[in-house]
Amino acid sequence: MAYRITDDCIACGACAAGCPVDAISEGDGKYVIDAETCIDCGACAGDCPVDAPVAE
Ligand code: SF4
Ligand code: SF4
């Protein structure tokens, strides 16, 4: 299981700064999570101003 960032992302970068395993990078118009690296900690969901990271 991993987190995924929805299209609600406004590319603020807050989640990438807080990810303990550096799984989040800037993509095309939004940030993206590398599912192989994500350890499912949920920090990104807590840091995001628009609730774009979702567990799946
Ligand atoms: Fe990084 Fe945790 Fe978010 Fe996964 S759930 S992308 S490990 S902050
Ligand atoms: Fe996108 Fe939320 Fe991450 Fe900001 S914190 S880059 S809005 S997912």
Coordinates of C-alpha atoms and ligand atoms in Angstrom, one line a residue:
M1 CA 0.0 0.0 0.0
A2 CA 1.1 3.6 -0.7
Y3 CA -0.2 7.1 -0.8
R4 CA -1.1 8.7 -4.1
I5 CA -1.5 12.4 -4.9
T6 CA -4.7 13.4 -6.7
D7 CA -5.2 16.2 -9.2
D8 CA -6.3 18.5 -6.4
C9 CA -2.5 19.1 -5.8
I10 CA -1.5 22.8 -6.2
A11 CA 2.2 21.9 -6.3
C12 CA 3.1 23.8 -3.1
G13 CA 5.9 21.3 -2.2
A14 CA 5.0 21.0 1.5
C15 CA 4.6 17.2 1.3
A16 CA 8.0 16.6 -0.4
A17 CA 9.8 18.6 2.3
G18 CA 8.2 16.4 5.0
C19 CA 8.5 12.9 3.5
P20 CA 10.9 10.9 5.7
V21 CA 12.0 8.7 2.8
D22 CA 12.1 11.3 0.0
A23 CA 9.4 9.5 -2.0
I24 CA 7.7 12.7 -3.4
S25 CA 9.0 14.6 -6.4
E26 CA 7.6 17.4 -8.6
G27 CA 5.8 16.0 -11.6
D28 CA 3.9 17.6 -14.5
G29 CA 1.8 20.2 -12.8
K30 CA 1.5 18.4 -9.5
Y31 CA 3.7 16.3 -7.2
V32 CA 3.9 12.6 -7.4
I33 CA 4.7 9.7 -5.0
D34 CA 7.0 6.8 -5.8
A35 CA 4.8 3.9 -4.6
E36 CA 7.9 1.7 -4.3
T37 CA 9.6 4.1 -1.9
C38 CA 6.5 5.2 0.2
I39 CA 6.3 3.6 3.6
D40 CA 2.7 4.7 4.1
C41 CA 3.4 7.0 7.1
G42 CA 0.7 9.5 6.2
A43 CA 2.9 12.6 6.9
C44 CA 2.2 14.0 3.5
A45 CA -1.6 13.9 4.0
G46 CA -1.1 15.8 7.2
D47 CA 1.1 18.5 5.6
C48 CA -1.1 19.1 2.6
P49 CA -3.3 22.2 2.5
V50 CA -5.7 20.7 0.1
D51 CA -5.8 17.1 1.2
A52 CA -4.4 15.8 -2.1
P53 CA -2.5 12.8 -0.8
V54 CA -4.8 9.8 -0.4
A55 CA -4.2 6.3 0.9
E56 CA -4.9 3.5 -1.5
Ligands
SF4_1 FE1 6.3 10.0 2.1 FE2 4.8 9.1 4.2 FE3 3.7 10.4 2.2 FE4 4.6 7.9 1.8 S1 2.9 8.5 3.2 S2 4.9 9.7 0.4 S3 6.4 7.9 3.1 S4 5.2 11.2 3.6
SF4_2 FE1 0.5 19.0 -3.7 FE2 -0.4 18.9 -1.2 FE3 2.0 18.1 -1.8 FE4 1.4 20.7 -1.8 S1 1.4 19.4 0.0 S2 2.7 19.6 -3.4 S3 -0.7 20.6 -2.6 S4 0.2 17.1 -2.5

